Short mmCIF file of C-alpha atoms and ligand atoms in Angstrom, two decimals:
data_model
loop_
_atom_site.label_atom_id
_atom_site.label_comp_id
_atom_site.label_asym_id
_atom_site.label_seq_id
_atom_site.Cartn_x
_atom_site.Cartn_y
_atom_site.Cartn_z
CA UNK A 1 0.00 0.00 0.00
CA UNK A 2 1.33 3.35 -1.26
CA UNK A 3 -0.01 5.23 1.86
CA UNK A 4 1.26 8.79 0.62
CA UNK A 5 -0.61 8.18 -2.60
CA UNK A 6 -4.00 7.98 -0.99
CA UNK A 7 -3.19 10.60 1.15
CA UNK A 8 -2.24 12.75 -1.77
CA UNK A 9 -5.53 10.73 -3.78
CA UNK A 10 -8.16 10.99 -1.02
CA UNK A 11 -7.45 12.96 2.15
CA UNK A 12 -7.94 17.10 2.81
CA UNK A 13 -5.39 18.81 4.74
CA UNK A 14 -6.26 21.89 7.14
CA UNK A 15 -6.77 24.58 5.22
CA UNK A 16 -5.41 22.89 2.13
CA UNK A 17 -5.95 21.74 -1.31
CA UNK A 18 -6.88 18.47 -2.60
CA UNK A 19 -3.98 17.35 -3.30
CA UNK A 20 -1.82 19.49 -1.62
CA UNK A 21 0.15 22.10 -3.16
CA UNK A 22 2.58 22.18 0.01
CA UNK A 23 5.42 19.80 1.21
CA UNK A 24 3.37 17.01 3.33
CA UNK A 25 5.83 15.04 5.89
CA UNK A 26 4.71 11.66 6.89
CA UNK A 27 5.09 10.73 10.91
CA UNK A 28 5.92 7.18 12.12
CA UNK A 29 5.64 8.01 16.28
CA UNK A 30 5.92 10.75 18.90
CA UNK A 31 7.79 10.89 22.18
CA UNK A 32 7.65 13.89 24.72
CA UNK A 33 8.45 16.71 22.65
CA UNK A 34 9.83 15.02 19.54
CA UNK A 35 8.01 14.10 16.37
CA UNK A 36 9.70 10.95 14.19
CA UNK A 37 8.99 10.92 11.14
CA UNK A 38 8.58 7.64 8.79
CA UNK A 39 11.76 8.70 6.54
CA UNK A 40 14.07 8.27 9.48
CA UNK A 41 14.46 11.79 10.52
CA UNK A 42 13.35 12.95 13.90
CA UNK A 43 12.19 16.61 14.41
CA UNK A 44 11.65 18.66 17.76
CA UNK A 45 8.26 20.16 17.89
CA UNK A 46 8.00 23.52 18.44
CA UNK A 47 3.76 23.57 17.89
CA UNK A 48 2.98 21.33 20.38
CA UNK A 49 -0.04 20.16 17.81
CA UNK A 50 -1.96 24.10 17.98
CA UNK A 51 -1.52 24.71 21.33
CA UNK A 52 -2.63 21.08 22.56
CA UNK A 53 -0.25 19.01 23.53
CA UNK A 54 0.99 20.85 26.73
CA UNK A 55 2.36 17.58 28.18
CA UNK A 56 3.92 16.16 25.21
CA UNK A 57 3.12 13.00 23.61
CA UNK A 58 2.43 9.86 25.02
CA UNK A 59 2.08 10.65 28.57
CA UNK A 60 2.68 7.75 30.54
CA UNK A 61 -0.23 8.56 33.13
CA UNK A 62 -2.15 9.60 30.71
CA UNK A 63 -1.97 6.61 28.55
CA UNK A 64 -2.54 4.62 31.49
CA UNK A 65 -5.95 6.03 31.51
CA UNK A 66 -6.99 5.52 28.40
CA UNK A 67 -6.17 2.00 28.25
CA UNK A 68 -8.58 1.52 31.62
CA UNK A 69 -11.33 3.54 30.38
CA UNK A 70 -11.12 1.82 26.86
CA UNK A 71 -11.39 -1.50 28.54
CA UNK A 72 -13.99 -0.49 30.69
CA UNK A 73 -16.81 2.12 28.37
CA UNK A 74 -15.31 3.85 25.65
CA UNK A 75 -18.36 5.51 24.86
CA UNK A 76 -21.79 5.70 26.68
CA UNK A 77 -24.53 8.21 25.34
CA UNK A 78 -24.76 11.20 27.76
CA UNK A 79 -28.69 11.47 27.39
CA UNK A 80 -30.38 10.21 30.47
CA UNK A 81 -27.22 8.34 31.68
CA UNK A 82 -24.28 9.77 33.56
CA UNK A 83 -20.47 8.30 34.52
CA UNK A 84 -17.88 8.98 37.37
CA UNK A 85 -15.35 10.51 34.38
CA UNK A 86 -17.28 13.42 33.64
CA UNK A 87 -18.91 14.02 37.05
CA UNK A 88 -14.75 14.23 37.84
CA UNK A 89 -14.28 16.03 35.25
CA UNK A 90 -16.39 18.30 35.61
CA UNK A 91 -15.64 18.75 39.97
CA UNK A 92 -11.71 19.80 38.44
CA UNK A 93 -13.56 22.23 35.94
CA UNK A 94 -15.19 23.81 38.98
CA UNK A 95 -12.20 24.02 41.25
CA UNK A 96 -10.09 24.89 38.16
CA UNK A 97 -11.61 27.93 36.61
CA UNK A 98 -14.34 28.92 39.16
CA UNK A 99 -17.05 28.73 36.95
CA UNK A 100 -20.01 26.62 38.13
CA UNK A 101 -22.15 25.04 35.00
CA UNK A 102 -20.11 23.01 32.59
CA UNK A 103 -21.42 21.94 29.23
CA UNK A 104 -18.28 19.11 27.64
CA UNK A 105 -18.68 18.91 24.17
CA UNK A 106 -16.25 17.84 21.14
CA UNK A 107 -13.94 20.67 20.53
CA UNK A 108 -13.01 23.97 20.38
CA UNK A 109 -15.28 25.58 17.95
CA UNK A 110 -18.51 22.96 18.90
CA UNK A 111 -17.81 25.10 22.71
CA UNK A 112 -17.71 28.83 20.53
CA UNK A 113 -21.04 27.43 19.65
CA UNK A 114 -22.37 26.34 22.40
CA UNK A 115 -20.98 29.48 24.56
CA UNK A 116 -23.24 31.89 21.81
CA UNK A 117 -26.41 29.60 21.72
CA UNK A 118 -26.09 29.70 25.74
CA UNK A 119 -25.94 33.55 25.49
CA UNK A 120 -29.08 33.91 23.47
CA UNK A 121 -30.97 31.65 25.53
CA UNK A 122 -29.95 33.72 28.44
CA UNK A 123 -31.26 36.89 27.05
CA UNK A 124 -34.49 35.29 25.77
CA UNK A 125 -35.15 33.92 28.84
CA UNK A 126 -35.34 37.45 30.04
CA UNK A 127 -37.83 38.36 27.81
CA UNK A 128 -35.07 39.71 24.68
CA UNK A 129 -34.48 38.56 21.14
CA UNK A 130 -30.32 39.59 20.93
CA UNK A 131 -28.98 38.18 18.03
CA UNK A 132 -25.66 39.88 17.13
CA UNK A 133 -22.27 39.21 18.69
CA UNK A 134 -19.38 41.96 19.51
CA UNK A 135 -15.83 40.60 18.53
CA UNK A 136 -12.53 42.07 17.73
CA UNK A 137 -10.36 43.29 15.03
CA UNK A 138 -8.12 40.61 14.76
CA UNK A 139 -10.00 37.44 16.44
CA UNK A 140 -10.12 33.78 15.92
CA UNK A 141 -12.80 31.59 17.09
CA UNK A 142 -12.99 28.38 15.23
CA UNK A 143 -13.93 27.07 11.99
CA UNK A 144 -17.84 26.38 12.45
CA UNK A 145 -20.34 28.45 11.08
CA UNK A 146 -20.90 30.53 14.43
CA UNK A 147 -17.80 30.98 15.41
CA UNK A 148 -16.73 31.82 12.28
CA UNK A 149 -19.22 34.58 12.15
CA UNK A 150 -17.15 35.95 15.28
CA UNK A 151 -13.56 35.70 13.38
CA UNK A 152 -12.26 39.35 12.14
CA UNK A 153 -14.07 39.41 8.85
CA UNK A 154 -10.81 40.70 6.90
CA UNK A 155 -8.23 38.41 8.11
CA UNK A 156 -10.28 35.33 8.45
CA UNK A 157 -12.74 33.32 5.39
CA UNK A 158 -15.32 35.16 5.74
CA UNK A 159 -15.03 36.55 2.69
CA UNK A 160 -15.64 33.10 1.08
CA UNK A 161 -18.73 31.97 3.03
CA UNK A 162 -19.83 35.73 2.45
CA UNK A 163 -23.79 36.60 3.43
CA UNK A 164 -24.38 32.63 4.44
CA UNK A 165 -22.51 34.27 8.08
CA UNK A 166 -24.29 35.86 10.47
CA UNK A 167 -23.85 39.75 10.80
CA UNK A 168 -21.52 40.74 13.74
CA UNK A 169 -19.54 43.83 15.20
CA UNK A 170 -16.62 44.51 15.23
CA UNK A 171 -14.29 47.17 17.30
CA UNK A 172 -10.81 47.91 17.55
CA UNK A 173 -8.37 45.75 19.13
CA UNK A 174 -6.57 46.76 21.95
CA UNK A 175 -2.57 48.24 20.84
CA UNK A 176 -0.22 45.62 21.19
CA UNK A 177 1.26 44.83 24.17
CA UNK A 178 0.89 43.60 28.00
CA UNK A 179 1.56 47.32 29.86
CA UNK A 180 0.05 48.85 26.19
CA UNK A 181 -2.75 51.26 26.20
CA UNK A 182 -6.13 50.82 25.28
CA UNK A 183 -7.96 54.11 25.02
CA UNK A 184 -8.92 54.07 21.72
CA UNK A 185 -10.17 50.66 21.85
CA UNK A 186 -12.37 51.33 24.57
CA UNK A 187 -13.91 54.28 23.54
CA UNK A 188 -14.70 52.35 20.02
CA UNK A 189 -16.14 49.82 22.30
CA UNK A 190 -18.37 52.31 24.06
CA UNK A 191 -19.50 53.52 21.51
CA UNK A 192 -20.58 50.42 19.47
CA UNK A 193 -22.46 49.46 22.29
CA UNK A 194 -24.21 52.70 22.86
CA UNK A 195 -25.74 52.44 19.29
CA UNK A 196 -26.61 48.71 19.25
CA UNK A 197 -26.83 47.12 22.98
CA UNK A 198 -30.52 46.19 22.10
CA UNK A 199 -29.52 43.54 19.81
CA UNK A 200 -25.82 42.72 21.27
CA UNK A 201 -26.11 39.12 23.30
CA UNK A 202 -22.92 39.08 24.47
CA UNK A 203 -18.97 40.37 23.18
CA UNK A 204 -16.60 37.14 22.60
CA UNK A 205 -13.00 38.06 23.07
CA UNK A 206 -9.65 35.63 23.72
CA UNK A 207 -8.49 37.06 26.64
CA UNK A 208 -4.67 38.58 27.12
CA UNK A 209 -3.70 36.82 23.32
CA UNK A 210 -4.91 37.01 20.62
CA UNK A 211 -3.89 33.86 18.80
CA UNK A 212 -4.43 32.56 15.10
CA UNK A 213 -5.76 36.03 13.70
CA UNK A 214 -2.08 37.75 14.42
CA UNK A 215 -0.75 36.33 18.29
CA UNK A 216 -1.35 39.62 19.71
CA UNK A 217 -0.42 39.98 23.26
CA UNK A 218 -2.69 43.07 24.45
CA UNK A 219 -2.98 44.60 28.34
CA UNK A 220 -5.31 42.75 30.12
CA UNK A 221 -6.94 45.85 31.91
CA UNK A 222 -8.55 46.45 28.72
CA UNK A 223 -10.89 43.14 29.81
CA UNK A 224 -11.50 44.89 33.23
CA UNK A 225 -13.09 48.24 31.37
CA UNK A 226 -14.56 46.06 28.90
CA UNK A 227 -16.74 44.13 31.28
CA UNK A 228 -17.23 47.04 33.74
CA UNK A 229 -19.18 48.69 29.65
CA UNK A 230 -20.93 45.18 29.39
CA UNK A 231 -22.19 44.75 33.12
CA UNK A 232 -23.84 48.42 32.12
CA UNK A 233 -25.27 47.35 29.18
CA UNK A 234 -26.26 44.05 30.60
CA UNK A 235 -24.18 42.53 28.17
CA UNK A 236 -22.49 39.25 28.93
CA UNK A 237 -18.53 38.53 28.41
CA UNK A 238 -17.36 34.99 26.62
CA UNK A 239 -13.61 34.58 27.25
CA UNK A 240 -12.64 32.20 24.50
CA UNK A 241 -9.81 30.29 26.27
CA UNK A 242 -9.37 27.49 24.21
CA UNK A 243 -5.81 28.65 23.16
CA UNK A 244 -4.79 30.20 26.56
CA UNK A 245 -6.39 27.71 29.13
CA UNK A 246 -4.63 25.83 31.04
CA UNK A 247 -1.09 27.91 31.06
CA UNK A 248 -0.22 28.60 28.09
CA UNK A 249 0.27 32.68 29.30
CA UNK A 250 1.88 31.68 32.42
CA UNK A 251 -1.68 31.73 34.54
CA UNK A 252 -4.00 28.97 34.50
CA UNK A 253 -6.42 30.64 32.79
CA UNK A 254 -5.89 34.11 31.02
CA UNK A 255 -8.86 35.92 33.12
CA UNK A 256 -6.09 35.30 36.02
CA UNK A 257 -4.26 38.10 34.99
CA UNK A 258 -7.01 40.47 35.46
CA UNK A 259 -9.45 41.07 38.46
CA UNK A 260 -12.30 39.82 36.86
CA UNK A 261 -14.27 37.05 35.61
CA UNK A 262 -16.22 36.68 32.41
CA UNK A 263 -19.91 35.00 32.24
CA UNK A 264 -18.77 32.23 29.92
CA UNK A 265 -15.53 30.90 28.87
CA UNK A 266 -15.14 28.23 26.55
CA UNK A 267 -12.26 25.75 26.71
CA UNK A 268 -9.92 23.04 24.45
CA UNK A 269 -7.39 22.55 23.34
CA UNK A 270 -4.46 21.55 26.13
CA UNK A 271 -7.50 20.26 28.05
CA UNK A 272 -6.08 16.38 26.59
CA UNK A 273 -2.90 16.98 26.37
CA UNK A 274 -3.37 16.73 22.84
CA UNK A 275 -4.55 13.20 23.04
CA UNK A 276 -7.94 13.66 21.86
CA UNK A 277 -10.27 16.14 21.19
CA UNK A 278 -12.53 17.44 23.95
CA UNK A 279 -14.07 20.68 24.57
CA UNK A 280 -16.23 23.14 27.33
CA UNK A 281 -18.52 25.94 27.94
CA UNK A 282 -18.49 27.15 30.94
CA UNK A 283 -21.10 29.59 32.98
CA UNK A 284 -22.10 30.94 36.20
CA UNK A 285 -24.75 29.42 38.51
CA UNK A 286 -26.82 32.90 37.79
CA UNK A 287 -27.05 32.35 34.08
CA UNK A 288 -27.63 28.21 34.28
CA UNK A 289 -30.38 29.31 36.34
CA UNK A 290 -31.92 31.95 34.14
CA UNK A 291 -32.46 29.54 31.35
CA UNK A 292 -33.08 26.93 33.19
CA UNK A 293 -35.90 28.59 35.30
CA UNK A 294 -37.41 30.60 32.96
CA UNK A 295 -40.15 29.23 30.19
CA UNK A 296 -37.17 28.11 27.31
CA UNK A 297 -35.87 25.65 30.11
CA UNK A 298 -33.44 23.57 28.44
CA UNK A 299 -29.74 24.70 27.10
CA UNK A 300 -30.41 23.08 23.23
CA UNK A 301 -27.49 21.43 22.23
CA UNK A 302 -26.53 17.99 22.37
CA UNK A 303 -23.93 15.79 20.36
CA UNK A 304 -23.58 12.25 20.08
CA UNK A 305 -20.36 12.16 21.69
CA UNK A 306 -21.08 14.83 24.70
CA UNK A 307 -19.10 14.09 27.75
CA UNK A 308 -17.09 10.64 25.88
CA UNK A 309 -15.43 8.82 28.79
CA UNK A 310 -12.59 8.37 27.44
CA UNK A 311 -12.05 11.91 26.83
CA UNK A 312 -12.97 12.37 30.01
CA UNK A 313 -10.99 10.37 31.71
CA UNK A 314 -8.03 11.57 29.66
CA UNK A 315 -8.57 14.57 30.58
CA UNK A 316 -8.92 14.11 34.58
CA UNK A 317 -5.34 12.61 34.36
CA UNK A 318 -4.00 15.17 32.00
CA UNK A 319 -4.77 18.02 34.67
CA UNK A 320 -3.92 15.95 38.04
CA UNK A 321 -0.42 15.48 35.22
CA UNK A 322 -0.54 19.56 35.04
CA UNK A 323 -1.10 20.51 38.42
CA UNK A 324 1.81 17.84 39.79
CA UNK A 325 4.28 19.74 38.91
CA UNK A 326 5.28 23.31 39.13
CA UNK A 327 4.24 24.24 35.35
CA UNK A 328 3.93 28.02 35.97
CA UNK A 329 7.91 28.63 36.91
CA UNK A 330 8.37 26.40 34.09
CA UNK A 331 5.75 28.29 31.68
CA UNK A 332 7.86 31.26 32.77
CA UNK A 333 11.20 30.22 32.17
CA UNK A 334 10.11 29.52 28.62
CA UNK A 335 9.12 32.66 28.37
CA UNK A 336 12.08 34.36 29.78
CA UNK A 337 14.53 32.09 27.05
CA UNK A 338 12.16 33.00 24.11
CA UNK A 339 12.20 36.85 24.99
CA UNK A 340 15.98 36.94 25.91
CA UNK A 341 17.08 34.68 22.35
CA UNK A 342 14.40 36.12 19.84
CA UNK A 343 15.66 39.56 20.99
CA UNK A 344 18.34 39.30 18.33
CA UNK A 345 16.28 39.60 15.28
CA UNK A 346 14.63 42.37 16.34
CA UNK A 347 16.74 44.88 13.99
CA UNK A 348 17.01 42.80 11.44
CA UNK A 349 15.11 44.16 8.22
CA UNK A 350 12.37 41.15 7.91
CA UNK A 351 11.83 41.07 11.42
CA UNK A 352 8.68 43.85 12.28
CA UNK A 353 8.14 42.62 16.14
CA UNK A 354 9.07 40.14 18.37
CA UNK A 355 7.44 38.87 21.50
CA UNK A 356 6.98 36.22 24.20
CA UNK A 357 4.28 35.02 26.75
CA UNK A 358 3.89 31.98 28.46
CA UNK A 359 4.78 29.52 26.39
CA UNK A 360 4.78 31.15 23.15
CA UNK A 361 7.39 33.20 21.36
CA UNK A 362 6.19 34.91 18.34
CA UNK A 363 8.32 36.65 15.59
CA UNK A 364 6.48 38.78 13.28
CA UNK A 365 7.79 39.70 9.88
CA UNK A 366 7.30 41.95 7.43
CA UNK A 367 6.02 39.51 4.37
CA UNK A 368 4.00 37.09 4.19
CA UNK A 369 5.96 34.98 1.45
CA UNK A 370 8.42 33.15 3.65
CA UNK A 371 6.22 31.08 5.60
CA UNK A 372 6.38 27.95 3.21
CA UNK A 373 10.90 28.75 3.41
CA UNK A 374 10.64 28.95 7.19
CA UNK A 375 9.13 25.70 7.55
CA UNK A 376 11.41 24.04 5.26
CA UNK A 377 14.30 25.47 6.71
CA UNK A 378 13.14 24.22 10.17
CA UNK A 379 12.19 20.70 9.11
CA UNK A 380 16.27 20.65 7.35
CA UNK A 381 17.84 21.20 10.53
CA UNK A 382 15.29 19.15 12.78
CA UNK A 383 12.67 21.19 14.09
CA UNK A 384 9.13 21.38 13.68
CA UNK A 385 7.23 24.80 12.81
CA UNK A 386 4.45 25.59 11.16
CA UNK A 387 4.59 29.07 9.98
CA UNK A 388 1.55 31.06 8.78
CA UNK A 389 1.22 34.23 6.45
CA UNK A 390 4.18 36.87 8.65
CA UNK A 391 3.94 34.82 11.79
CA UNK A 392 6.44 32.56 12.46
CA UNK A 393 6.13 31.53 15.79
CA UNK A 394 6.48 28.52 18.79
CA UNK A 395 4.14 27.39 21.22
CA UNK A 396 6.24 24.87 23.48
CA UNK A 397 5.40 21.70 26.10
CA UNK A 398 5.75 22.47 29.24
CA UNK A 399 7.74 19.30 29.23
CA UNK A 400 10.50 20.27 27.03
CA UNK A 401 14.01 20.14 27.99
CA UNK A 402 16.71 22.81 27.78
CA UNK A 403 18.25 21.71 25.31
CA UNK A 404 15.40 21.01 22.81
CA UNK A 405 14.05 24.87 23.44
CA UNK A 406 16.97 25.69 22.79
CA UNK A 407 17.38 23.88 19.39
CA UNK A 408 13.85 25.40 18.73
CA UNK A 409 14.89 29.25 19.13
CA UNK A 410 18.45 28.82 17.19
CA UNK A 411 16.61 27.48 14.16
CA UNK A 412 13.87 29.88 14.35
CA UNK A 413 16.87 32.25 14.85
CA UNK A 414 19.25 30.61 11.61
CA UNK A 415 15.78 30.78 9.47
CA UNK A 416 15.03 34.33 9.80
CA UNK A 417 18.56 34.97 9.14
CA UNK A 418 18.13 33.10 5.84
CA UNK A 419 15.70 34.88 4.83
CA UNK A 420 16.64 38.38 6.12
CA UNK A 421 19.30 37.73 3.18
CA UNK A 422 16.78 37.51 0.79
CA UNK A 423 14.00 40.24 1.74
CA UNK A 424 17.13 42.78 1.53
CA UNK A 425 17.67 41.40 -1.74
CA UNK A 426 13.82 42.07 -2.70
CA UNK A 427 13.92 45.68 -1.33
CA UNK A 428 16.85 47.08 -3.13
C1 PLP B 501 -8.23 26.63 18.11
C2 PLP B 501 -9.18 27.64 18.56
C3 PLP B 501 -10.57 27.46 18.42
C4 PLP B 501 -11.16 26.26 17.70
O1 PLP B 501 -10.93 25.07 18.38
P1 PLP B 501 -11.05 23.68 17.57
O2 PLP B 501 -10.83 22.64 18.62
O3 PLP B 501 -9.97 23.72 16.52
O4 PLP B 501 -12.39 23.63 16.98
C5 PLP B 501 -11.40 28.46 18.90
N1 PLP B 501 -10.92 29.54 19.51
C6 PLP B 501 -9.59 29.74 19.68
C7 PLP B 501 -9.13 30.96 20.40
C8 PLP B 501 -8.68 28.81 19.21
O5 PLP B 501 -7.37 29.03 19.34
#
């Protein structure tokens, strides 16, 4: 069997063409924080599979767990019936985030859903038809047709699903930056919601980063003014943490580095470990009990593999994994050696910004035609990246050793250097 030839034949890539018009590489295995691939060579991975696989690969614990829970129930519907895995799950949810009412559901996007479905049920229970969102400039919120209608309409597809999305709003992002200001984006914010709160349900933001629609750190005050404007308004606040949950910015969650708390936040991602795909809404007592008390009753959603054991179960171990182990002064010494060894590029001509937090260092350029040379160059000297557009950037394990960080940054650090040589080339 010519396995590459079906792939190429029969099987869609993310965001790709069928068959693909970029370099595919084929992987045998994983290991901790290394990727082998079935040509022999072995590549450190610097993407930690989008933000997901916070423990690296094949966890012992974890895998553990997953063999008991496949012996035992893979799979029991979730209608009527109810298991020990998610009422766990569920108990570290609570303790975890401090949110009360948990909805688990398949992934990232399914809990976007979920989180704006629970919002308009809230406000209908209170006697209000709201059926437009608030997002930023700049967001990302999955790939489903409701989150999608949330993702910055320029930088995002909504230009090819066009009037089949719902109409949103959207207002400015806040400036760039952790201690950056946020005046302007405030006052747009204000005033947005002066002219339409009637018909807003609720504003969707990912707090502190902003990840696939430009990995924009911002100041996370700006989330304290914005709620104190939605509270007025009687608007509610989703925190999309699906990239930044569970450490990825050096807090647990990314509404720890304000004062606040949102209404909703919906989870993903790391919640595995990368080991399978699992995802959460997440709401306050208060707004559980508005729906649930009021004449619309029931929170209408439901898939066929809500609350899977074995996700479940996966899960359970993959946090009691996290919280073993002092992941935050690790979380920030990553950050510290991407800030200190990125710093470097900074003046050179390609480079337009770089920047670290938590586990991710970003480096953004000033063209968008190098990502397919980046990646090359990273997979030539043993390194896993996947570049997109003029970000090139890492998002690390929490498991990875020194040296293997370290491998990550100098290549990141060589490639940029290669292709410095050739944007200088372009300009003159
Ligand atoms: C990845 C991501 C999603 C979508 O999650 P999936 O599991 O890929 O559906 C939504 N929001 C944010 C902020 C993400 O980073």
């Amino acid at each position: 069997m010519n396995y590459l030839e079906i792939d190429k034949n029969h099987l869609w890539h993310p965001y790709n063409s069928l068959p693909s018009k970029t370099p595919i590489w084929s992987v045998k295995k994983t290991k901790n924080c290394k990727i082998f691939l079935e040509d022999g060579r072995v590549l450190v991975d610097g993407m930690s599979s989008w933000w997901s696989a916070i423990l690296g690969y094949n966890n012992k614990r974890i895998y553990k767990s997953l063999k008991k829970q496949a012996k035992n129930m893979p799979h029991i519907m979730f209608g009527g019936l109810t298991h020990k895995p998610a009422c766990k799950l569920a108990n570290n949810l609570v303790k975890l985030t401090g949110f009360n009412s948990v909805f688990l559901c398949d992934s990232g996007s399914v809990s976007v859903e979920v989180a704006l479905k629970t919002a308009i049920l809230y406000h209908k229970a209170k006697g209000e038809n709201r059926y437009t969102f608030l997002a930023l400039k700049n967001a990302y919120h999955g790939d489903t047709l409701g989150a999608m209608s949330v993702c910055d309409p320029e930088n995002s597809m909504h230009s090819l699903y066009g009037d089949y999305l719902s109409k949103n709003i959207f207002v400015k992002t806040p400036n760039m930056g952790f201690d950056a200001d946020f005046c302007e984006a405030l006052e747009d914010l204000e005033e947005k919601l002066k002219e339409n709160h009637k018909d807003i349900a609720a504003f969707i933001v990912e707090p502190v980063v902003q990840g696939a629609g430009g990995m924009r750190i911002y100041n996370p005050q700006y989330l304290q003014e914005a709620k104190k404007i939605c509270t007025k308004y009687d608007i509610l606040l989703i925190f999309d943490e699906i990239a930044t949950g569970f450490g990825h910015t050096g807090e647990m969650f990314a509404y720890m580095h304000t004062n606040i708390k949102p209404d909703i936040i919906t989870i993903g991602k790391g919640i595995t470990s990368g080991t399978i795909s699992l995802g959460a809404m997440l709401t306050t007592k208060e707004i559980s009990d508005v729906i649930s008390n009021s004449s619309i009753e029931v929170l209408m959603h439901g898939p066929t593999f809500m609350a899977n054991p074995l996700a479940c179960s996966i899960a359970n171990t993959s946090i009691k994994e996290l919280l073993s182990f002092d992941w935050k002064t690790k979380v920030l010494e990553i950050e510290k050696t991407f800030r200190k060894e990125l710093e470097v590029l900074r003046e050179k001509k390609v480079v337009k910004d770089v920047r670290a937090i938590g586990s991710i260092g970003i480096i953004e350029l000033n063209s968008d035609v190098f990502a397919q040379d980046l990646q090359n160059f990273c997979v030539q000297n043993g390194v896993w990246l996947r570049p997109f557009g003029k970000l090139f950037y890492s998002i690390v394990s929490y498991t990875i050793s020194k040296k293997e960080l370290e491998k990550v940054i100098k290549t990141m650090v060589k490639a940029v250097n290669e292709i410095d040589k050739k944007y200088e080339k372009c300009l003159k």
